[in-house]
Coordinates of C-alpha atoms and ligand atoms in Angstrom, one line a residue:
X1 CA 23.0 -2.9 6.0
X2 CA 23.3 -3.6 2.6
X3 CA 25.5 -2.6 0.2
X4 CA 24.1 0.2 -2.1
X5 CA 24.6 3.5 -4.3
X6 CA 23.0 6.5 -3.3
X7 CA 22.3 8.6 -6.7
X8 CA 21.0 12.1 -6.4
X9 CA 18.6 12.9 -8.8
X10 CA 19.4 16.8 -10.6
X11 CA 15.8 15.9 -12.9
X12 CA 18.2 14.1 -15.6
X13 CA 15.4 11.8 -17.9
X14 CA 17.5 9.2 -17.0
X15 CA 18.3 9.1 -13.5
X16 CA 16.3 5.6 -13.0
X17 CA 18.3 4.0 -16.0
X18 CA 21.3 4.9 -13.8
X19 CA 19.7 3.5 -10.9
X20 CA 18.6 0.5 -12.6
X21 CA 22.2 0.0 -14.5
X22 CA 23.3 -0.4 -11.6
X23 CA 21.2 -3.0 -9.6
X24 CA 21.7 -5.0 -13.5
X25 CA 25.7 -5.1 -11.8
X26 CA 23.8 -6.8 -8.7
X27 CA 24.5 -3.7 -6.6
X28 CA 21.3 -2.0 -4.9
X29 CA 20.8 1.8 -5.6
X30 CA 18.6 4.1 -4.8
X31 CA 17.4 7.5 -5.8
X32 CA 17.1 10.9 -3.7
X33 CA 16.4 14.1 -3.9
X34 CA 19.4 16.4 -4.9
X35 CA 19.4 18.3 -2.0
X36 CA 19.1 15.5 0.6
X37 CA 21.8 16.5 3.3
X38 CA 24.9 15.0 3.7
X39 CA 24.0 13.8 7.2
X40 CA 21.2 11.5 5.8
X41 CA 23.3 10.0 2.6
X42 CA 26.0 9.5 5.5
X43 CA 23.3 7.3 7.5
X44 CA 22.8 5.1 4.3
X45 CA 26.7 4.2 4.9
X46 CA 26.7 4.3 1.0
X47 CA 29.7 2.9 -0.7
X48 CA 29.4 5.2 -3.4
X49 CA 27.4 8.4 -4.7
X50 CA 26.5 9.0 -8.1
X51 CA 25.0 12.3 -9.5
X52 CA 22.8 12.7 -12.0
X53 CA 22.2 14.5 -15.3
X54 CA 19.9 17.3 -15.7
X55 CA 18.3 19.8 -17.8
X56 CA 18.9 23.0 -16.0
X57 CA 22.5 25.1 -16.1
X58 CA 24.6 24.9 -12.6
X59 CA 25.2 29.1 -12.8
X60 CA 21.6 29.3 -13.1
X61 CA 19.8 31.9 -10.9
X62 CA 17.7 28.6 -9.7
X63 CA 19.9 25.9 -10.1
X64 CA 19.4 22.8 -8.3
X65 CA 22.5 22.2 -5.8
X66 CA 23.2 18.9 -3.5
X67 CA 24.8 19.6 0.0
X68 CA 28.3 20.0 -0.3
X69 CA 29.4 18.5 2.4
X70 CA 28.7 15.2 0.3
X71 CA 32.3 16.0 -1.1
X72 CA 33.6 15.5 2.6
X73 CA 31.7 12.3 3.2
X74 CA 35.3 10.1 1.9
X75 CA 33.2 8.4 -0.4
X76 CA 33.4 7.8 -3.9
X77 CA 31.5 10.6 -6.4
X78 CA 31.1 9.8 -9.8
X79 CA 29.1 13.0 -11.7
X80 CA 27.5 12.6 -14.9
X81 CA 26.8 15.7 -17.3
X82 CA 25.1 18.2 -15.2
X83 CA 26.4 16.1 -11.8
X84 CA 30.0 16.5 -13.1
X85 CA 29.7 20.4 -13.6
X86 CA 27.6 20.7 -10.3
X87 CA 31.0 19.0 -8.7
X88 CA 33.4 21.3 -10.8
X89 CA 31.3 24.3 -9.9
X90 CA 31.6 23.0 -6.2
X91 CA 35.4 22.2 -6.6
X92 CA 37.0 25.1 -8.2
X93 CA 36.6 24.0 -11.7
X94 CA 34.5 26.6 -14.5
X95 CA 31.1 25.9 -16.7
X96 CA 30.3 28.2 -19.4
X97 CA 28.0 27.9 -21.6
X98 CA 29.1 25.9 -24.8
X99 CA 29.8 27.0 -28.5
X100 CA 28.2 24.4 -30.1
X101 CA 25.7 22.4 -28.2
X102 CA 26.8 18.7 -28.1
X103 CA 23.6 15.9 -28.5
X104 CA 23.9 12.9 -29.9
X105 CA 26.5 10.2 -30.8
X106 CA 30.0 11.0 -30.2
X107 CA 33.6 9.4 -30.1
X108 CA 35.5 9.2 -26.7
X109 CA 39.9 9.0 -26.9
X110 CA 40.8 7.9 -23.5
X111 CA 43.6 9.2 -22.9
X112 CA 44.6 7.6 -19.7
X113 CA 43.6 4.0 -19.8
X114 CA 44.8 3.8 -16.1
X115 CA 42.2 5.7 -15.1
X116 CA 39.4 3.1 -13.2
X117 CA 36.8 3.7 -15.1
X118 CA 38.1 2.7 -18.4
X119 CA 39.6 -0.6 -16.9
X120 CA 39.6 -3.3 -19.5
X121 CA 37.9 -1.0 -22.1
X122 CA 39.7 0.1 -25.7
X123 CA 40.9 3.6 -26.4
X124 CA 38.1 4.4 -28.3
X125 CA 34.4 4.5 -27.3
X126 CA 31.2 5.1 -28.8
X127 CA 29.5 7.7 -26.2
X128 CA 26.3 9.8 -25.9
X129 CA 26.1 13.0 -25.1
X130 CA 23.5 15.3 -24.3
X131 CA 24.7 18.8 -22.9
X132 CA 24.8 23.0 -24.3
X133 CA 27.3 23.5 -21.2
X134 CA 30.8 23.0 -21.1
X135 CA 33.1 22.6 -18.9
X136 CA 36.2 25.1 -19.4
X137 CA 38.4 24.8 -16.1
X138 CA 39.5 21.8 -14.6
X139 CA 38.1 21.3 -10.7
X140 CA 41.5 21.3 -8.0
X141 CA 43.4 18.7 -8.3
X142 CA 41.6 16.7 -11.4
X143 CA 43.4 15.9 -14.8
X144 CA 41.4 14.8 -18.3
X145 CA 41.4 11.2 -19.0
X146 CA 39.4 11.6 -21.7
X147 CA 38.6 13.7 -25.0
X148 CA 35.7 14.0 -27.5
X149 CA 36.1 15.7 -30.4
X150 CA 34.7 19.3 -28.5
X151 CA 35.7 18.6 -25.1
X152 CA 38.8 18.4 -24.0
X153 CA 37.7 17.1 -20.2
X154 CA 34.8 14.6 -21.5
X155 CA 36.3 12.5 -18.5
X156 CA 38.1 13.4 -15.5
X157 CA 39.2 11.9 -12.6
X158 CA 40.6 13.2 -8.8
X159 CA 42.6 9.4 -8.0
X160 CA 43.3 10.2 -4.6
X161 CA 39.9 11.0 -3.6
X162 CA 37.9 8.6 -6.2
X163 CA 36.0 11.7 -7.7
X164 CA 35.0 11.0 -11.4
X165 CA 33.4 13.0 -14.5
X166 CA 31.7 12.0 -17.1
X167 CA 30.6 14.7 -19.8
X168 CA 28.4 12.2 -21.5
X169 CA 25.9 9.4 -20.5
X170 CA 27.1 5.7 -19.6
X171 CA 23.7 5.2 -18.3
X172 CA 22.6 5.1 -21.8
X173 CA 22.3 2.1 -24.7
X174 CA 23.7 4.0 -27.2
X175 CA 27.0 4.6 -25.0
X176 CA 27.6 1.3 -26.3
X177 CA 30.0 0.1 -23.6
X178 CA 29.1 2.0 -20.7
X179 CA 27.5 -0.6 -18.9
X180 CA 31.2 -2.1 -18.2
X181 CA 32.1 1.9 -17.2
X182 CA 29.5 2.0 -14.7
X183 CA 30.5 -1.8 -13.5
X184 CA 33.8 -0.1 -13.4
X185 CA 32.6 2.3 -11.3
X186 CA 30.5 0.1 -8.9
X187 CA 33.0 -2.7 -8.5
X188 CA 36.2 -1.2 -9.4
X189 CA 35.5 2.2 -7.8
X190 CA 33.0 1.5 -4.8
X191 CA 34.0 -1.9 -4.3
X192 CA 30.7 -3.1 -3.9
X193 CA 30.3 -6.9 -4.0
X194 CA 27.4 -8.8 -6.2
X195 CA 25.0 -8.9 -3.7
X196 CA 21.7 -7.7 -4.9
X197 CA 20.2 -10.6 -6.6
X198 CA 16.3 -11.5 -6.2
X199 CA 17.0 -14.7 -4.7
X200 CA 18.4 -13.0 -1.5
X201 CA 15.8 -10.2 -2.3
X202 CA 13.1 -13.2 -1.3
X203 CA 15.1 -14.0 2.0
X204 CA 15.1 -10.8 2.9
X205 CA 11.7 -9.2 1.8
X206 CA 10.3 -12.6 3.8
X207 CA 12.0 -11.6 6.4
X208 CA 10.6 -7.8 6.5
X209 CA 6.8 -8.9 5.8
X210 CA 7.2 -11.4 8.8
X211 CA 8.1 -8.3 10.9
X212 CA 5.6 -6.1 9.9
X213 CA 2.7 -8.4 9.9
X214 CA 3.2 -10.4 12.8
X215 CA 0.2 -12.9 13.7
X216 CA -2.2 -10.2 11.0
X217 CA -4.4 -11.0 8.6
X218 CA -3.8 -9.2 5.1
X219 CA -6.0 -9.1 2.3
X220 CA -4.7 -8.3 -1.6
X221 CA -6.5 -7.6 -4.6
X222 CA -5.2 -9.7 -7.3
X223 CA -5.9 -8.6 -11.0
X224 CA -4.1 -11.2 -12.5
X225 CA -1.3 -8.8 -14.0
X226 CA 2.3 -8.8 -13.3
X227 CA 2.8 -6.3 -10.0
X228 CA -0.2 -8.4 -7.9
X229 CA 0.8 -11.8 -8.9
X230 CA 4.2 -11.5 -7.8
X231 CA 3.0 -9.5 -4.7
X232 CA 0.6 -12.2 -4.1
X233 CA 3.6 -15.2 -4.3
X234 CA 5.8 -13.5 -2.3
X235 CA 3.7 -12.6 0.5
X236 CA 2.2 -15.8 0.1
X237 CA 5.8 -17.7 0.9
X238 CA 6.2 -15.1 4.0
X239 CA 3.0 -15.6 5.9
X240 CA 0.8 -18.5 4.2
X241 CA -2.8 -18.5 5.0
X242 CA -2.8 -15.5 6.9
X243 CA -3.4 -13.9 3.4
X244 CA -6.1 -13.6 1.0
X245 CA -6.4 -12.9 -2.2
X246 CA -9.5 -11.2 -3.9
X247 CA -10.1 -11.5 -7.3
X248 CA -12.9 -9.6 -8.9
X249 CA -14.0 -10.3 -12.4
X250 CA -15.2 -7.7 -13.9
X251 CA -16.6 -9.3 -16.8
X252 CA -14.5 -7.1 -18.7
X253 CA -11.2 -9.8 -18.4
X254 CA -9.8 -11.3 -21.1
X255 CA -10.5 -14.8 -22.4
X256 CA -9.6 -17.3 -19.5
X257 CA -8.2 -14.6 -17.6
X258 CA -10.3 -16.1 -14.6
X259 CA -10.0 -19.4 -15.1
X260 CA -5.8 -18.9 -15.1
X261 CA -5.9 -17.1 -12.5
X262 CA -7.6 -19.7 -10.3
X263 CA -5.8 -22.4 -11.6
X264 CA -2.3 -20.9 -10.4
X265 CA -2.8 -19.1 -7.9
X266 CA -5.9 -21.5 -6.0
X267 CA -4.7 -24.5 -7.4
X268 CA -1.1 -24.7 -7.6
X269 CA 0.2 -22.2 -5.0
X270 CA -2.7 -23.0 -2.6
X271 CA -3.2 -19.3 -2.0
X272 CA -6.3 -18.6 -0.2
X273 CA -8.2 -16.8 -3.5
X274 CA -11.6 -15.5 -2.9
X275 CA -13.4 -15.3 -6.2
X276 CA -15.6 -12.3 -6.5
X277 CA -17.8 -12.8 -10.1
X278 CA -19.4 -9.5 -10.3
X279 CA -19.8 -9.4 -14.2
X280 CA -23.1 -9.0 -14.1
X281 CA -23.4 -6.2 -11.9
X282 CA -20.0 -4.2 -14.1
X283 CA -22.4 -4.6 -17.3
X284 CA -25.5 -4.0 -16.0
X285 CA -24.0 -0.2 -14.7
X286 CA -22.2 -0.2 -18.1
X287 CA -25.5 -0.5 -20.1
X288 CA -26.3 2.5 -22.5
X289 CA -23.1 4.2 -21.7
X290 CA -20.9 5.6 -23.7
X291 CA -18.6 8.1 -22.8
X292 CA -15.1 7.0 -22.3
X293 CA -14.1 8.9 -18.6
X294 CA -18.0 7.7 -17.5
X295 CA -17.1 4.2 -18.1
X296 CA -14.1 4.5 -16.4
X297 CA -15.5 6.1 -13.3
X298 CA -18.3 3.7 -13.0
X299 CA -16.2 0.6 -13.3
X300 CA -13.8 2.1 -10.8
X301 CA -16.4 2.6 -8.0
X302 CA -18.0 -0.4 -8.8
X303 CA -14.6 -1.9 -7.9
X304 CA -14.0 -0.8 -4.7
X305 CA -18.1 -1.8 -3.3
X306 CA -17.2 -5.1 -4.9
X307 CA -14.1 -5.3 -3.1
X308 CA -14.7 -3.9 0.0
X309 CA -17.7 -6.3 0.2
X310 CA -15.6 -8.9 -0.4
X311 CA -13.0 -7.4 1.8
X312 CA -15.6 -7.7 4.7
X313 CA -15.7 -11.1 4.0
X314 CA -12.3 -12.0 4.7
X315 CA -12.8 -11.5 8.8
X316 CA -11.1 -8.7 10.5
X317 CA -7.9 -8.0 8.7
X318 CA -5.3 -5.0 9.7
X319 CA -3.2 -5.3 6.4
X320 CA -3.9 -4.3 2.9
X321 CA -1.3 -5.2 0.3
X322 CA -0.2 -3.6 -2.8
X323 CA 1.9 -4.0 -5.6
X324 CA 3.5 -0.5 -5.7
X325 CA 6.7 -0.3 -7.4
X326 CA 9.1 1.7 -7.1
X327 CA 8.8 4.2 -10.0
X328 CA 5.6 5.2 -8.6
X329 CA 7.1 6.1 -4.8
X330 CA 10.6 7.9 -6.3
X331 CA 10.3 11.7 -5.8
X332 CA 9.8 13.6 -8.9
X333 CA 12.2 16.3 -8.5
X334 CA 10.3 19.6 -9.6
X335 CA 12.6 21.8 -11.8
X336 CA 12.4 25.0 -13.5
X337 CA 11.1 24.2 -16.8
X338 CA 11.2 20.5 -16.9
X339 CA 7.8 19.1 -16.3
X340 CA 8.6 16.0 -17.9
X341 CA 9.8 15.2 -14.6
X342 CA 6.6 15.4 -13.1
X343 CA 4.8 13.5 -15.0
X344 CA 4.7 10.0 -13.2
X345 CA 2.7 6.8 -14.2
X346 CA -1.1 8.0 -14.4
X347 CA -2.9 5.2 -14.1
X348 CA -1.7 2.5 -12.0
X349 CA -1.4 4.1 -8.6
X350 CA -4.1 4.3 -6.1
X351 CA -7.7 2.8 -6.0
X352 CA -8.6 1.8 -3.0
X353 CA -10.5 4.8 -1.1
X354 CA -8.3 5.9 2.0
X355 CA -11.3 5.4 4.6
X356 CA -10.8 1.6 4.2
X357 CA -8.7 1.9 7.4
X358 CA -5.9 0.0 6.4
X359 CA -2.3 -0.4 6.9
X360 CA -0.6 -1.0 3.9
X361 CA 2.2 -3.8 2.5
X362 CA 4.2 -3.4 -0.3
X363 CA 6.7 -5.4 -0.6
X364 CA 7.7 -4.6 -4.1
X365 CA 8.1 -0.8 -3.7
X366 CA 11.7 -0.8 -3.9
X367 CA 12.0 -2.8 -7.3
X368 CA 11.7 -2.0 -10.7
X369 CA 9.2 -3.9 -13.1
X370 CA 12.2 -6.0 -14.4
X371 CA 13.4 -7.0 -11.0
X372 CA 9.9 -8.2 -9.8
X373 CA 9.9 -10.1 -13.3
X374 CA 12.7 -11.9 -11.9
X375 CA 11.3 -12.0 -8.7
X376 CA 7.9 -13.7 -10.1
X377 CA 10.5 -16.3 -11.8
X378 CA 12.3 -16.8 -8.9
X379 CA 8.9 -17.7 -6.7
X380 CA 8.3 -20.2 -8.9
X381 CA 5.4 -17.9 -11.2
X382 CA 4.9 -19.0 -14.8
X383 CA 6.4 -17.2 -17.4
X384 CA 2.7 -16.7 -19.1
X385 CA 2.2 -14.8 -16.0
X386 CA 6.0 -12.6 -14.9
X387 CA 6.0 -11.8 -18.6
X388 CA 3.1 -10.8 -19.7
X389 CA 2.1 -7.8 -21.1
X390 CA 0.1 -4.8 -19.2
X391 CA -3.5 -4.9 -19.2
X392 CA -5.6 -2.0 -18.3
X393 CA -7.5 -2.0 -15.1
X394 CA -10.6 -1.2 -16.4
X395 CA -10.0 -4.1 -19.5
X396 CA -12.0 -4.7 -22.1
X397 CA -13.9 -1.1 -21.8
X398 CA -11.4 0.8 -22.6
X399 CA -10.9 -1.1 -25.7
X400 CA -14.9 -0.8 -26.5
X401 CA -15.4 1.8 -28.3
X402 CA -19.0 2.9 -27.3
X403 CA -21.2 1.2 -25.5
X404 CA -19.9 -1.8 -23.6
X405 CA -22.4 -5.3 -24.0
X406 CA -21.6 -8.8 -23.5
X407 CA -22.3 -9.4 -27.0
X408 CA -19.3 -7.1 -27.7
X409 CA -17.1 -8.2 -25.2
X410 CA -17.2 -11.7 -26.4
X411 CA -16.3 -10.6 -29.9
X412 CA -13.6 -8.5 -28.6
X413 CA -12.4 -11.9 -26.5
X414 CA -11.9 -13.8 -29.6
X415 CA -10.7 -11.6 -31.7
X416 CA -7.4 -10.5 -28.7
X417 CA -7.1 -14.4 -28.1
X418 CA -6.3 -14.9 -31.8
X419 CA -3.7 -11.4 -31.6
X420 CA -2.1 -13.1 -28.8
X421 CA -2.1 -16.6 -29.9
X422 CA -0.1 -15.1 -33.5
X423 CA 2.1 -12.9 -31.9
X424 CA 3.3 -15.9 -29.0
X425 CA 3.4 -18.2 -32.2
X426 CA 5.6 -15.5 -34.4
X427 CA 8.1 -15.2 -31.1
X428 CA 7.1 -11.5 -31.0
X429 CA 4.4 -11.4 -27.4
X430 CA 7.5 -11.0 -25.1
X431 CA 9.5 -8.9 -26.8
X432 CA 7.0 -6.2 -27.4
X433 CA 5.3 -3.9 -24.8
X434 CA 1.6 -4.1 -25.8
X435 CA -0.1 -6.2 -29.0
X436 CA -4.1 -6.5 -28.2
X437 CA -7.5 -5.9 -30.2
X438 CA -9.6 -2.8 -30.6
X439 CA -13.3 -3.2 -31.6
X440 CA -14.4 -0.4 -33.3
X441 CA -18.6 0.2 -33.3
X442 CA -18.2 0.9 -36.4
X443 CA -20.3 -1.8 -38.9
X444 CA -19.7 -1.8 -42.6
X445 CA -21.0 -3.6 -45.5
X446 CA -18.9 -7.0 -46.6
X447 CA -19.3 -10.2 -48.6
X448 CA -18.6 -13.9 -46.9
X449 CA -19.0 -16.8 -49.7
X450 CA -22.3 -15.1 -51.3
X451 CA -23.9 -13.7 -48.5
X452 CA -23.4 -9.8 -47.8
X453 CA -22.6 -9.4 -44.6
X454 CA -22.9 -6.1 -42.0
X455 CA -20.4 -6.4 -39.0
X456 CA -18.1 -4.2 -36.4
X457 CA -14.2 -3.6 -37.3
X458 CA -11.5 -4.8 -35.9
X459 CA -8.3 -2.7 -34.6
X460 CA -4.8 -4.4 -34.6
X461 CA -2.7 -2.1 -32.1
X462 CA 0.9 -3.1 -31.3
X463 CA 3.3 -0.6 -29.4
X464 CA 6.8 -0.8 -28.6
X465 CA 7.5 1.1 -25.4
X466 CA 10.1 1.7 -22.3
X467 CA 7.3 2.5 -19.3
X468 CA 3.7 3.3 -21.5
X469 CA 4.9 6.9 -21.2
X470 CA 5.9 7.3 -24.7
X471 CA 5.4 4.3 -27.7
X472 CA 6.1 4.1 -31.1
X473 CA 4.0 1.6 -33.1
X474 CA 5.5 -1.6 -33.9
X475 CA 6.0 -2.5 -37.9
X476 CA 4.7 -6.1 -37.7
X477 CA 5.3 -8.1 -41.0
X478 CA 2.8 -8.1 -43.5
X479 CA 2.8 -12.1 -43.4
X480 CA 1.6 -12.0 -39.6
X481 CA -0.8 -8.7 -40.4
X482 CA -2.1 -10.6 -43.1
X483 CA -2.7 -13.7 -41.0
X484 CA -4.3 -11.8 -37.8
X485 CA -6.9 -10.7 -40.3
X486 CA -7.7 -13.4 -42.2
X487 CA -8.5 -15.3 -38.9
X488 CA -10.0 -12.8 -37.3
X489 CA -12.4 -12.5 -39.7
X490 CA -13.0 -15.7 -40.5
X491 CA -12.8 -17.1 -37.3
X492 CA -14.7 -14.3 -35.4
X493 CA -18.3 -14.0 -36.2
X494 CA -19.6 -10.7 -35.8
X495 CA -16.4 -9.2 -37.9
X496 CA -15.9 -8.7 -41.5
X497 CA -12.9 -6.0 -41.2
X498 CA -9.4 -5.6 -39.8
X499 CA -7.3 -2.1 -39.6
X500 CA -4.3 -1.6 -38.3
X501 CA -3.3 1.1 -36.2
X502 CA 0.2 3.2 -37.1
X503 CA -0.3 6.0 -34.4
X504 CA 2.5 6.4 -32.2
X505 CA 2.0 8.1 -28.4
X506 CA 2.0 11.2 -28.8
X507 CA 0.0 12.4 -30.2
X508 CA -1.7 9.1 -29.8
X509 CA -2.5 6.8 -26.5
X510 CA -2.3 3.2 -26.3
X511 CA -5.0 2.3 -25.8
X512 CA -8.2 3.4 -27.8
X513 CA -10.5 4.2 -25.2
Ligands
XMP7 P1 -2.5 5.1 -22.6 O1 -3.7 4.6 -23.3 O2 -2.8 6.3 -21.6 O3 -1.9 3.9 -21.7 O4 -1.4 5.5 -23.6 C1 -0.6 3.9 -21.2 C2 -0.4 2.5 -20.5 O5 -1.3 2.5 -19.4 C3 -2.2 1.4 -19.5 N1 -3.5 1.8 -19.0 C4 -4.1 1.5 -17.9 N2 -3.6 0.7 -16.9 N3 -5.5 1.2 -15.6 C5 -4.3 0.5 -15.8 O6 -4.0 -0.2 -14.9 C6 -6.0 2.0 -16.5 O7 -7.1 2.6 -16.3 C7 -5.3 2.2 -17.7 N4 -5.5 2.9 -18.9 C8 -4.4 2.7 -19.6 C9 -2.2 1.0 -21.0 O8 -2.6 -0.3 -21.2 C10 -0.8 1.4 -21.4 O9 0.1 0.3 -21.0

């Protein structure tokens, strides 16, 4: 079995930045429910169990426990914020609530630099905390081995049985070291080995989709983003022919969207790609409309009759695969006032109708979107593919405003093929979440050399963002703002204006719509 971390997840906003800290120490974790029992975490034959922050208070009327038998399991715990009063509560020790609430950036003395976690670290740290509730007695048998300037146990440890505390966050890039605490932890602690690495990810997930499919056929929609693409490579090296990719253009791609997809994935991989141009039939349902959630219904059922026709095509196949990662299959753990930790990725699950009788693949669902990055790199994908940026299912018509034509479409293709072109040129593409072109139906008046012209508007959008759950809008230079325009403009006939759009999300979305 291999090697993991089981962390239980108390609704902390960051319980998949733990999970994914630690697989960046090439250690698999994985996240359940707080109250999973003992007996299961046992049968994972974890080597260590880590538990998470979260919003509510452990005396809470409602408080959200984990079994506490987990304590009896002889295997390392390591608490964080509300995980390390949950195991105080559990242990003997006291939580009140604090004096002063303590958010933000903070200094951590460590006290007793023998202490595991602190192994190879200096005396002082730069930590973040994030906590009202305070821990005021010390569990049995645990001493401090650390201090912040208003808590006297911001660390504590139980040597004997490898129980640790942390009051603050290592998970967290502003604990500026706590990467090393966690590998600390992991390695130190746990003694887990390096193990989790996508090259023996491919051995093994090859191994697993041989098993499942057997002699099947299965059948994949590829959209060209990042989730299908590597879906489609690996499943491709597990079981060859016996899979076929559909690819529908929508005629709302962008520019050479279809022509790059063929080219690596029919001609370089050899996949078995069946091309499905439906553009025509997308735009002719699209004509005269103009409300945004019409649009997007229409394309989306126009989606599935394209694909299920083409689906029919590909003989009698059992499988279906997806992409599904694993942010979309954790549990959200439902707790008293904290919707944020419902709210899970809106748009990117789903699709396919459940009547289409399949069973399904997904060989990616227990990776995060930087691990099947390195997974599409490691299968041999090109970076312009593992590293691109999202792009909406429905494409171009959600960055349409109004009615969606060809005549627009094409302008909108230019004008995003220039955004991309500068911002690959200026070194900024890869390091951003999201830079595209909005076109606005919005024509104004203009002059080109001494004829007036009367032409649509442009919208620049660029967002920085973790997961497209939150963005902030990305301060590009004035230099490369001042260049996207003047070729857009000139180089795009059909615009004679450029804006640039400084909403963040919220109140804002990404994209337009
Ligand atoms: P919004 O506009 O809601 O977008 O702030 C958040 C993220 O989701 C992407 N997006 C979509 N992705 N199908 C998709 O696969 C869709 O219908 C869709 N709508 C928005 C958007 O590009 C951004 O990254």
């Amino acid at each position: 079995m291999t090697e993991q971390i089981v962390i239980l997840d108390f609704g902390s906003q960051y319980t998949q930045v733990i999970a994914r800290r630690i697989r960046e120490c090439n250690v698999y974790s994985v996240i359940l429910c707080h109250d999973t029992p003992a007996v299961e975490i046992a049968a994972l034959a974890p080597s260590g169990i880590i538990l998470s922050g979260g919003p509510s208070s452990v005396y809470a009327k409602n408080a959200p426990l984990s079994d506490k038998n987990i304590f009896a399991l002889g295997v390392p715990v390591l608490g964080i914020c509300y995980g390390v009063q949950l195991f105080a509560q559990f242990l003997g020790g006291k939580v009140e609530k604090g004096q002063k609430r303590e958010y933000g950036k903070g200094v951590l003395t460590v006290k007793d630099a023998s202490c595991a976690l602190f192994g190879n670290l200096p005396e002082k740290l730069q930590v973040w905390n994030s906590h009202g509730d305070k821990l005021t007695k010390l569990p049995r048998d645990f001493k401090s081995v650390a201090v912040t300037e208003n808590s006297e146990y911001a660390a504590i440890e139980n040597r004997a049985r490898k129980f640790f505390g942390l009051q603050f966050h290592p998970e967290v890039v502003h604990t500026t070291r706590g990467r090393e605490i966690i590998a600390n932890f992991v390695h130190g602690v746990c003694g887990c080995g390096k193990n989790w690495t996508m090259r023996n990810y491919v051995e093994r997930a090859v191994e697993e989709i041989r098993t499942q499919v057997g002699t099947e056929k299965v059948i994949l929609g590829l959209s060209g983003g990042v989730d299908s693409s590597v879906a489609a490579a690996l499943l491709h090296k597990a079981i060859g022919d016996q899979l076929t990719c559909i690819f529908v253009n929508n005629g709302l791609l962008r520019g050479r969207e279809a022509e790059v997809v063929q080219e690596v994935f029919g001609r370089n991989f050899k996949i078995k790609l069946q091309y499905e141009d439906a553009s025509k039939l997308f735009l002719k349902r699209l004509k005269g409309v103009t409300e945004p959630e019409r649009k997007r219904k229409i394309i989306g059922k126009t989606f599935i009759e394209v694909f299920q026709n083409a689906a029919q095509h590909a003989g009698k196949t059992k499988f279906l695969a997806q992409g599904t990662l694993y942010p979309d299959v954790i549990e959200s753990v439902p707790i008293d006032g904290n919707p944020a930790a419902l709210i899970k990725s809106h748009h990117n699950v789903g699709g396919l109708p459940k009547k289409m009788k399949f069973a399904l693949v997904e060989p990616l669902k227990c990776l995060f979107k930087d691990e099947v990055r390195q997974l599409g790199l490691e299968l041999g994908l090109p970076k312009e593919i593992v590293l691109r940026q999202p792009f909406p299912g429905p494409g171009l018509a959600v960055r349409i405003l109004g009615e969606v034509t060809p005549e627009r479409c094409a302008i909108l293709r230019n004008a995003d093929a220039i955004v991309v072109e500068e911002m690959k040129s200026n070194g900024l593409y890869y390091k951003i979440w999201q830079s595209f072109a909005v076109l606005l139906p919005v024509r104004s008046v203009g002059v080109m050399g001494d004829e007036r012209t009367y032409d649509y508007t442009i919208a620049i959008r660029a967002v920085e963002s973790q997961d497209g759950m939150t963005a902030d809008w990305v301060k590009l230079p004035y230099a490369l703002l001042e260049k996207l325009a003047s070729r857009i403009i000139n180089e795009v006939k059909g615009v004679n204006r450029c804006v640039f759009d400084i909403t963040s999300k919220p109140p804002g979305t990404i994209e337009w719509e």
